[in-house]
Amino acid sequence: MTDGVDKRGKQYGFNNAALLSLDPKNGQILVMVGSKDYFGEPEPAGCTPGKNCKFDGNVNIATSLRQPGSSMKPLVYLAAFQKGYTPNTVLYDVDTIFKTDTKDYHPSDYDGQERGPVTMRTALAGSLNIPAVKTIYLTGISRVIDILELMGYTSFGDRSRFGLALVLGGAEVKLLEHAAAYGILADQGVYNPPIVVLKVEDNKGNTLMEFKANSRKVMEPGVVNVLTNVISDDSARAYIFGPGGKLTLPGRPVAAKTGTTNDYRDAWTMGYTPSLVAGVWVGNNDNTEMKKGADGSIVAAPIWNDYMKNALAGTAVESFPAVEIKPTGKPMLDGDISAQKNIKVDKYSGKLATDLTPASAIVEKTYTDAHNILHYVYKDDPLGPAPTDPINADSAYKSWEEAVQKWIEKKYGTIGGVINEKPPTEFDNVHTEANKPTIFITSPANNATIDGSMLNARVNASAARGVSKVEYFIDNKLLTVTSVYPFDLNYQLNSYLAKGYHKLKARAYDDVENSNETEIELNVLLDFPEPSLNWQFPTNGTIVHQGSFPIGLKVQLTDLGATQKINFFQKRKENGQINSIGTVILPEGSSVSVDWPAVFEKGEYGLYAEIIDFSGGHHFTEMIDVTVD
């Protein structure tokens, strides 16, 4: 104790500390240090810390009333777990105004941040204030005080003094009673009143008083063990406190919680193993403020950690009972944070896409459907049915919901694309078999012969919603789109149509992209010339320098309409080796260019091209000779 005060007292502005340790199995007090120095004198005038620096060493802080800060939070969460909430219960850590009978209460987390949806495990382990205030509201202040008094606290007589701030340590407790309550957690729900005197005898050896066990069960073991599971979970608090800090003991399970009051007047660390409980208070006897940063984890936890390590040295390592947190079947109690869901929706009906929804009509939308917990549960019956009218079911709903929606807007509003509403549950009802258009090609007839360059076609098309357009294809290549009734085709054939049979397809659409199609075969007798090209650069006999590569090859197509793809090749005359130069797919104009990459050998080369037409025909051009020097 002296070491802890001397090491950090001047830096953080405190001059005293207290420690209470007991055996949770019987309540017997093992250590009571009410002050670091019972005989300590007041500090000289003008000293630091404090306004008058009154030390007053012979005050027993272990039996004095001081505010416990966040070390009270585990007991509130314990009451919540007893009521039916679970460590997986989701609460929104967002800036929330709590309406009370007197004035608005507006707490914030220690760092002023908002973390959005968190579980009770995460909130308690990280000592987040806003979820803690929500927890005591959900649990009920009177219910919490009932449980605290059952656990041995005697300082809650005038209940009118206490409000939501109780969960943040806004009510005085005695370190002695605080440690005894943590002893209940260590002993799985059994309360053993703290005992100072074991036996009293008179001068003749007669026993006047002797300790007898007075234990009583105040809480079901399963509920208590769930809380222990949370506050012994070092990984759960690592996001705030870092892993393996002063709330852990090497190679030994331990449950612990710190506490720090407003203005840094009191700092605490409370913790236990199955066989040992210890609580440490740090501050100034005259209740003056410590310096900023004097958190329980900084000034009290090192003292607690040193004591626990030494007191348990050489004893057997004990484990806490394993717990099973069973699903409740209610998403917000089971950790469903209403994560973003990507859902495919029909853009016309706004409903879920189906197999009949055209790909072009499908949009993927991101939904959050985020609401505060009162949207899903009655606070006094969390395991019961969901509220049918949540907005009016609880007076806190409006302010809690406004806070959630404001956070959603702030987080996603600038990003875009996230929709905070319930996703659709009904399926697309505009893209159906009944709404599909019907279409027939009435002319030309199937297997008709086409011997002229103009292709004319007529269809008979109808749809429940009306026909908006008809597309025409030859061999799956789009010819044209017409939106004017009677949707006739009048098309000048291009030279890519080789002699022989080709498929003519017509596809009808309505206003929401329902479609249907029909096709026939046509016998084309037109004889078009083969596609070819002329070399513009280089030309036959050109000499190029090796250092000028890469070189742009340029050719002129004689029949663009027939050309689907052009492959360019080089042939080394010396050894006959052929290499690909490049490929141009679907040329946009009759003038085509491609880069001839570097040539590493001087000599004679031949350049040629392979033209592939739309009917799959291959046409090789004559080779030109080029010298590389």
Short mmCIF file of N, CA and C in Angstrom, two decimals, residues 264-380:
data_model
loop_
_atom_site.label_atom_id
_atom_site.label_comp_id
_atom_site.label_asym_id
_atom_site.label_seq_id
_atom_site.Cartn_x
_atom_site.Cartn_y
_atom_site.Cartn_z
N TYR A 264 -12.22 12.64 -10.78
CA TYR A 264 -11.11 11.83 -10.25
C TYR A 264 -10.98 11.96 -8.73
N ARG A 265 -12.11 11.90 -8.02
CA ARG A 265 -12.06 11.95 -6.56
C ARG A 265 -11.82 10.57 -5.96
N ASP A 266 -12.26 9.50 -6.65
CA ASP A 266 -12.11 8.13 -6.14
C ASP A 266 -11.69 7.22 -7.29
N ALA A 267 -10.76 6.33 -7.02
CA ALA A 267 -10.35 5.32 -8.00
C ALA A 267 -10.36 3.96 -7.32
N TRP A 268 -10.88 2.96 -8.03
CA TRP A 268 -11.09 1.63 -7.43
C TRP A 268 -10.59 0.54 -8.37
N THR A 269 -10.26 -0.60 -7.76
CA THR A 269 -10.14 -1.87 -8.48
C THR A 269 -10.68 -2.96 -7.56
N MET A 270 -11.65 -3.71 -8.06
CA MET A 270 -12.25 -4.82 -7.32
C MET A 270 -12.04 -6.09 -8.13
N GLY A 271 -11.67 -7.19 -7.45
CA GLY A 271 -11.47 -8.42 -8.21
C GLY A 271 -11.39 -9.64 -7.32
N TYR A 272 -11.43 -10.82 -7.95
CA TYR A 272 -11.47 -12.04 -7.16
C TYR A 272 -11.05 -13.26 -7.98
N THR A 273 -10.61 -14.26 -7.24
CA THR A 273 -10.49 -15.64 -7.72
C THR A 273 -11.54 -16.43 -6.92
N PRO A 274 -11.70 -17.72 -7.16
CA PRO A 274 -12.69 -18.47 -6.38
C PRO A 274 -12.43 -18.48 -4.87
N SER A 275 -11.19 -18.17 -4.44
CA SER A 275 -10.87 -18.28 -3.01
C SER A 275 -10.38 -16.98 -2.38
N LEU A 276 -10.31 -15.90 -3.16
CA LEU A 276 -9.78 -14.66 -2.60
C LEU A 276 -10.41 -13.45 -3.29
N VAL A 277 -10.85 -12.49 -2.45
CA VAL A 277 -11.42 -11.24 -2.94
C VAL A 277 -10.57 -10.09 -2.41
N ALA A 278 -10.35 -9.09 -3.26
CA ALA A 278 -9.65 -7.89 -2.80
C ALA A 278 -10.21 -6.67 -3.51
N GLY A 279 -10.35 -5.59 -2.73
CA GLY A 279 -10.76 -4.31 -3.29
C GLY A 279 -9.81 -3.22 -2.83
N VAL A 280 -9.47 -2.33 -3.77
CA VAL A 280 -8.53 -1.24 -3.47
C VAL A 280 -9.19 0.08 -3.82
N TRP A 281 -9.09 1.04 -2.87
CA TRP A 281 -9.53 2.41 -3.11
C TRP A 281 -8.33 3.33 -3.07
N VAL A 282 -8.30 4.33 -3.95
CA VAL A 282 -7.22 5.32 -3.97
C VAL A 282 -7.84 6.70 -4.07
N GLY A 283 -7.32 7.67 -3.32
CA GLY A 283 -7.83 9.04 -3.38
C GLY A 283 -7.26 9.87 -2.27
N ASN A 284 -7.98 10.93 -1.91
CA ASN A 284 -7.61 11.82 -0.81
C ASN A 284 -8.70 11.78 0.25
N ASN A 285 -8.28 11.72 1.51
CA ASN A 285 -9.25 11.59 2.59
C ASN A 285 -10.23 12.75 2.64
N ASP A 286 -9.77 13.95 2.23
CA ASP A 286 -10.65 15.11 2.31
C ASP A 286 -11.49 15.27 1.04
N ASN A 287 -11.49 14.25 0.19
CA ASN A 287 -12.33 14.20 -1.01
C ASN A 287 -11.92 15.21 -2.08
N THR A 288 -10.72 15.73 -1.98
CA THR A 288 -10.26 16.63 -3.04
C THR A 288 -9.92 15.81 -4.28
N GLU A 289 -9.94 16.48 -5.40
CA GLU A 289 -9.73 15.80 -6.68
C GLU A 289 -8.27 15.38 -6.86
N MET A 290 -8.11 14.22 -7.46
CA MET A 290 -6.79 13.84 -7.96
C MET A 290 -6.55 14.52 -9.30
N LYS A 291 -5.38 14.31 -9.86
CA LYS A 291 -5.10 14.90 -11.16
C LYS A 291 -5.77 14.11 -12.28
N LYS A 292 -6.01 14.79 -13.38
CA LYS A 292 -6.63 14.13 -14.53
C LYS A 292 -5.79 12.93 -14.96
N GLY A 293 -6.47 11.83 -15.23
CA GLY A 293 -5.77 10.60 -15.63
C GLY A 293 -5.61 9.61 -14.51
N ALA A 294 -6.05 9.99 -13.30
CA ALA A 294 -5.93 9.08 -12.15
C ALA A 294 -7.04 8.05 -12.19
N ASP A 295 -7.05 7.23 -13.24
CA ASP A 295 -8.06 6.18 -13.40
C ASP A 295 -7.78 5.03 -12.44
N GLY A 296 -8.85 4.28 -12.15
CA GLY A 296 -8.67 3.10 -11.33
C GLY A 296 -7.67 2.13 -11.91
N SER A 297 -7.65 2.03 -13.24
CA SER A 297 -6.71 1.10 -13.89
C SER A 297 -5.26 1.57 -13.77
N ILE A 298 -5.06 2.86 -13.48
CA ILE A 298 -3.71 3.42 -13.41
C ILE A 298 -3.19 3.48 -11.98
N VAL A 299 -4.03 3.89 -11.03
CA VAL A 299 -3.54 4.12 -9.67
C VAL A 299 -3.96 3.05 -8.67
N ALA A 300 -5.10 2.39 -8.90
CA ALA A 300 -5.56 1.37 -7.95
C ALA A 300 -5.18 -0.04 -8.40
N ALA A 301 -5.26 -0.31 -9.70
CA ALA A 301 -5.00 -1.67 -10.20
C ALA A 301 -3.59 -2.17 -9.88
N PRO A 302 -2.54 -1.34 -9.95
CA PRO A 302 -1.21 -1.87 -9.60
C PRO A 302 -1.12 -2.36 -8.16
N ILE A 303 -1.77 -1.64 -7.22
CA ILE A 303 -1.77 -2.08 -5.82
C ILE A 303 -2.52 -3.40 -5.70
N TRP A 304 -3.70 -3.46 -6.32
CA TRP A 304 -4.52 -4.69 -6.29
C TRP A 304 -3.74 -5.86 -6.90
N ASN A 305 -3.10 -5.63 -8.03
CA ASN A 305 -2.37 -6.68 -8.72
C ASN A 305 -1.21 -7.21 -7.88
N ASP A 306 -0.43 -6.28 -7.25
CA ASP A 306 0.70 -6.71 -6.41
C ASP A 306 0.21 -7.54 -5.23
N TYR A 307 -0.88 -7.09 -4.61
CA TYR A 307 -1.41 -7.84 -3.46
C TYR A 307 -1.86 -9.23 -3.88
N MET A 308 -2.66 -9.31 -4.93
CA MET A 308 -3.22 -10.60 -5.35
C MET A 308 -2.11 -11.58 -5.73
N LYS A 309 -1.10 -11.11 -6.44
CA LYS A 309 -0.01 -12.01 -6.85
C LYS A 309 0.71 -12.58 -5.63
N ASN A 310 0.99 -11.72 -4.66
CA ASN A 310 1.73 -12.19 -3.48
C ASN A 310 0.86 -13.04 -2.57
N ALA A 311 -0.42 -12.65 -2.41
CA ALA A 311 -1.30 -13.40 -1.51
C ALA A 311 -1.60 -14.80 -2.05
N LEU A 312 -1.60 -14.94 -3.38
CA LEU A 312 -1.93 -16.23 -3.99
C LEU A 312 -0.70 -17.05 -4.35
N ALA A 313 0.47 -16.50 -4.14
CA ALA A 313 1.70 -17.21 -4.50
C ALA A 313 1.77 -18.56 -3.78
N GLY A 314 2.05 -19.59 -4.52
CA GLY A 314 2.19 -20.93 -3.95
C GLY A 314 0.88 -21.67 -3.75
N THR A 315 -0.25 -21.05 -4.03
CA THR A 315 -1.54 -21.73 -3.88
C THR A 315 -1.94 -22.37 -5.21
N ALA A 316 -2.84 -23.33 -5.11
CA ALA A 316 -3.29 -24.02 -6.33
C ALA A 316 -4.08 -23.06 -7.22
N VAL A 317 -3.89 -23.23 -8.52
CA VAL A 317 -4.63 -22.43 -9.50
C VAL A 317 -6.06 -22.94 -9.58
N GLU A 318 -7.03 -22.05 -9.41
CA GLU A 318 -8.44 -22.42 -9.45
C GLU A 318 -9.09 -21.79 -10.68
N SER A 319 -10.00 -22.53 -11.28
CA SER A 319 -10.72 -22.03 -12.45
C SER A 319 -12.16 -21.69 -12.07
N PHE A 320 -12.72 -20.74 -12.79
CA PHE A 320 -14.13 -20.43 -12.61
C PHE A 320 -14.97 -21.47 -13.35
N PRO A 321 -16.19 -21.71 -12.89
CA PRO A 321 -17.05 -22.70 -13.57
C PRO A 321 -17.30 -22.31 -15.03
N ALA A 322 -17.36 -23.30 -15.88
CA ALA A 322 -17.69 -23.07 -17.28
C ALA A 322 -19.16 -22.66 -17.37
N VAL A 323 -19.46 -21.81 -18.34
CA VAL A 323 -20.85 -21.36 -18.50
C VAL A 323 -21.30 -21.61 -19.93
N GLU A 324 -22.59 -21.78 -20.10
CA GLU A 324 -23.20 -21.91 -21.42
C GLU A 324 -24.28 -20.84 -21.55
N ILE A 325 -24.06 -19.95 -22.46
CA ILE A 325 -25.02 -18.88 -22.69
C ILE A 325 -25.96 -19.34 -23.80
N LYS A 326 -27.11 -19.83 -23.42
CA LYS A 326 -28.03 -20.43 -24.38
C LYS A 326 -28.76 -19.36 -25.19
N PRO A 327 -28.97 -19.62 -26.47
CA PRO A 327 -29.72 -18.66 -27.30
C PRO A 327 -31.14 -18.50 -26.78
N THR A 328 -31.63 -17.28 -26.87
CA THR A 328 -32.99 -17.00 -26.42
C THR A 328 -33.99 -17.08 -27.56
N GLY A 329 -33.50 -17.03 -28.80
CA GLY A 329 -34.39 -16.98 -29.95
C GLY A 329 -34.80 -15.57 -30.32
N LYS A 330 -34.33 -14.58 -29.54
CA LYS A 330 -34.61 -13.17 -29.84
C LYS A 330 -33.31 -12.54 -30.34
N PRO A 331 -33.29 -12.09 -31.58
CA PRO A 331 -32.02 -11.63 -32.19
C PRO A 331 -31.26 -10.61 -31.37
N MET A 332 -31.93 -9.60 -30.81
CA MET A 332 -31.21 -8.56 -30.08
C MET A 332 -30.63 -9.06 -28.76
N LEU A 333 -31.13 -10.17 -28.25
CA LEU A 333 -30.56 -10.76 -27.03
C LEU A 333 -29.48 -11.77 -27.36
N ASP A 334 -29.42 -12.19 -28.62
CA ASP A 334 -28.47 -13.23 -29.02
C ASP A 334 -27.33 -12.69 -29.86
N GLY A 335 -27.18 -11.37 -29.90
CA GLY A 335 -26.02 -10.81 -30.58
C GLY A 335 -26.22 -10.43 -32.02
N ASP A 336 -27.47 -10.45 -32.50
CA ASP A 336 -27.72 -10.02 -33.88
C ASP A 336 -27.74 -8.50 -33.89
N ILE A 337 -26.67 -7.92 -34.44
CA ILE A 337 -26.52 -6.46 -34.42
C ILE A 337 -27.16 -5.84 -35.64
N SER A 338 -28.06 -6.59 -36.29
CA SER A 338 -28.68 -6.09 -37.52
C SER A 338 -27.63 -5.62 -38.49
N ALA A 339 -26.66 -6.51 -38.72
CA ALA A 339 -25.56 -6.17 -39.62
C ALA A 339 -26.10 -5.88 -41.02
N GLN A 340 -25.31 -5.18 -41.78
CA GLN A 340 -25.72 -4.85 -43.13
C GLN A 340 -25.96 -6.12 -43.94
N LYS A 341 -27.03 -6.10 -44.71
CA LYS A 341 -27.38 -7.23 -45.55
C LYS A 341 -27.53 -6.75 -46.98
N ASN A 342 -26.85 -7.41 -47.90
CA ASN A 342 -26.98 -7.08 -49.32
C ASN A 342 -28.07 -7.96 -49.91
N ILE A 343 -29.09 -7.32 -50.47
CA ILE A 343 -30.26 -8.06 -50.95
C ILE A 343 -30.54 -7.63 -52.39
N LYS A 344 -30.85 -8.61 -53.25
CA LYS A 344 -31.19 -8.33 -54.63
C LYS A 344 -32.67 -8.01 -54.75
N VAL A 345 -32.95 -6.84 -55.32
CA VAL A 345 -34.32 -6.32 -55.37
C VAL A 345 -34.67 -5.98 -56.82
N ASP A 346 -35.92 -6.22 -57.18
CA ASP A 346 -36.42 -5.80 -58.49
C ASP A 346 -36.62 -4.29 -58.46
N LYS A 347 -35.98 -3.58 -59.39
CA LYS A 347 -36.02 -2.12 -59.36
C LYS A 347 -37.39 -1.55 -59.70
N TYR A 348 -38.26 -2.34 -60.31
CA TYR A 348 -39.58 -1.83 -60.67
C TYR A 348 -40.59 -1.99 -59.54
N SER A 349 -40.64 -3.17 -58.94
CA SER A 349 -41.63 -3.41 -57.88
C SER A 349 -41.09 -3.07 -56.50
N GLY A 350 -39.75 -3.00 -56.37
CA GLY A 350 -39.15 -2.78 -55.06
C GLY A 350 -39.18 -4.01 -54.18
N LYS A 351 -39.52 -5.17 -54.77
CA LYS A 351 -39.63 -6.40 -53.99
C LYS A 351 -38.47 -7.33 -54.33
N LEU A 352 -38.39 -8.43 -53.59
CA LEU A 352 -37.28 -9.37 -53.76
C LEU A 352 -37.26 -9.94 -55.17
N ALA A 353 -36.07 -9.98 -55.77
CA ALA A 353 -35.93 -10.53 -57.11
C ALA A 353 -36.19 -12.03 -57.10
N THR A 354 -36.70 -12.53 -58.21
CA THR A 354 -36.95 -13.96 -58.37
C THR A 354 -36.21 -14.46 -59.61
N ASP A 355 -36.39 -15.75 -59.91
CA ASP A 355 -35.77 -16.31 -61.11
C ASP A 355 -36.31 -15.67 -62.38
N LEU A 356 -37.50 -15.09 -62.29
CA LEU A 356 -38.11 -14.46 -63.47
C LEU A 356 -37.73 -12.99 -63.62
N THR A 357 -37.07 -12.45 -62.60
CA THR A 357 -36.66 -11.04 -62.68
C THR A 357 -35.47 -10.94 -63.63
N PRO A 358 -35.56 -10.13 -64.68
CA PRO A 358 -34.43 -10.00 -65.61
C PRO A 358 -33.21 -9.44 -64.89
N ALA A 359 -32.04 -9.87 -65.34
CA ALA A 359 -30.80 -9.41 -64.72
C ALA A 359 -30.70 -7.89 -64.78
N SER A 360 -31.18 -7.30 -65.86
CA SER A 360 -31.10 -5.84 -66.01
C SER A 360 -32.04 -5.10 -65.07
N ALA A 361 -33.01 -5.82 -64.47
CA ALA A 361 -33.95 -5.18 -63.55
C ALA A 361 -33.59 -5.43 -62.09
N ILE A 362 -32.48 -6.14 -61.87
CA ILE A 362 -32.07 -6.47 -60.50
C ILE A 362 -31.06 -5.44 -60.01
N VAL A 363 -31.32 -4.88 -58.84
CA VAL A 363 -30.37 -4.00 -58.18
C VAL A 363 -30.07 -4.59 -56.81
N GLU A 364 -28.82 -4.43 -56.38
CA GLU A 364 -28.43 -4.93 -55.07
C GLU A 364 -28.42 -3.77 -54.09
N LYS A 365 -29.23 -3.87 -53.04
CA LYS A 365 -29.34 -2.80 -52.05
C LYS A 365 -28.82 -3.30 -50.70
N THR A 366 -28.28 -2.37 -49.93
CA THR A 366 -27.75 -2.68 -48.61
C THR A 366 -28.68 -2.12 -47.54
N TYR A 367 -29.17 -3.01 -46.67
CA TYR A 367 -30.10 -2.64 -45.61
C TYR A 367 -29.44 -2.83 -44.25
N THR A 368 -29.80 -1.99 -43.28
CA THR A 368 -29.33 -2.19 -41.92
C THR A 368 -30.48 -2.54 -40.97
N ASP A 369 -31.64 -1.96 -41.17
CA ASP A 369 -32.79 -2.18 -40.29
C ASP A 369 -32.39 -2.02 -38.83
N ALA A 370 -31.73 -0.91 -38.52
CA ALA A 370 -31.20 -0.68 -37.17
C ALA A 370 -32.22 0.03 -36.30
N HIS A 371 -32.47 -0.53 -35.12
CA HIS A 371 -33.36 0.10 -34.14
C HIS A 371 -32.81 -0.15 -32.75
N ASN A 372 -33.24 0.65 -31.80
CA ASN A 372 -32.83 0.44 -30.41
C ASN A 372 -33.52 -0.80 -29.86
N ILE A 373 -33.02 -1.30 -28.76
CA ILE A 373 -33.49 -2.59 -28.22
C ILE A 373 -34.96 -2.56 -27.84
N LEU A 374 -35.49 -1.38 -27.48
CA LEU A 374 -36.90 -1.28 -27.10
C LEU A 374 -37.82 -1.50 -28.29
N HIS A 375 -37.26 -1.53 -29.49
CA HIS A 375 -38.05 -1.87 -30.68
C HIS A 375 -38.41 -3.36 -30.68
N TYR A 376 -37.63 -4.16 -29.94
CA TYR A 376 -37.76 -5.61 -30.03
C TYR A 376 -38.21 -6.28 -28.74
N VAL A 377 -38.06 -5.59 -27.59
CA VAL A 377 -38.42 -6.22 -26.32
C VAL A 377 -39.15 -5.23 -25.42
N TYR A 378 -40.03 -5.78 -24.58
CA TYR A 378 -40.51 -5.02 -23.44
C TYR A 378 -39.43 -5.09 -22.37
N LYS A 379 -39.06 -3.96 -21.79
CA LYS A 379 -37.92 -3.97 -20.86
C LYS A 379 -38.14 -4.88 -19.65
N ASP A 380 -39.40 -5.01 -19.21
CA ASP A 380 -39.67 -5.83 -18.04
C ASP A 380 -39.99 -7.28 -18.39
#
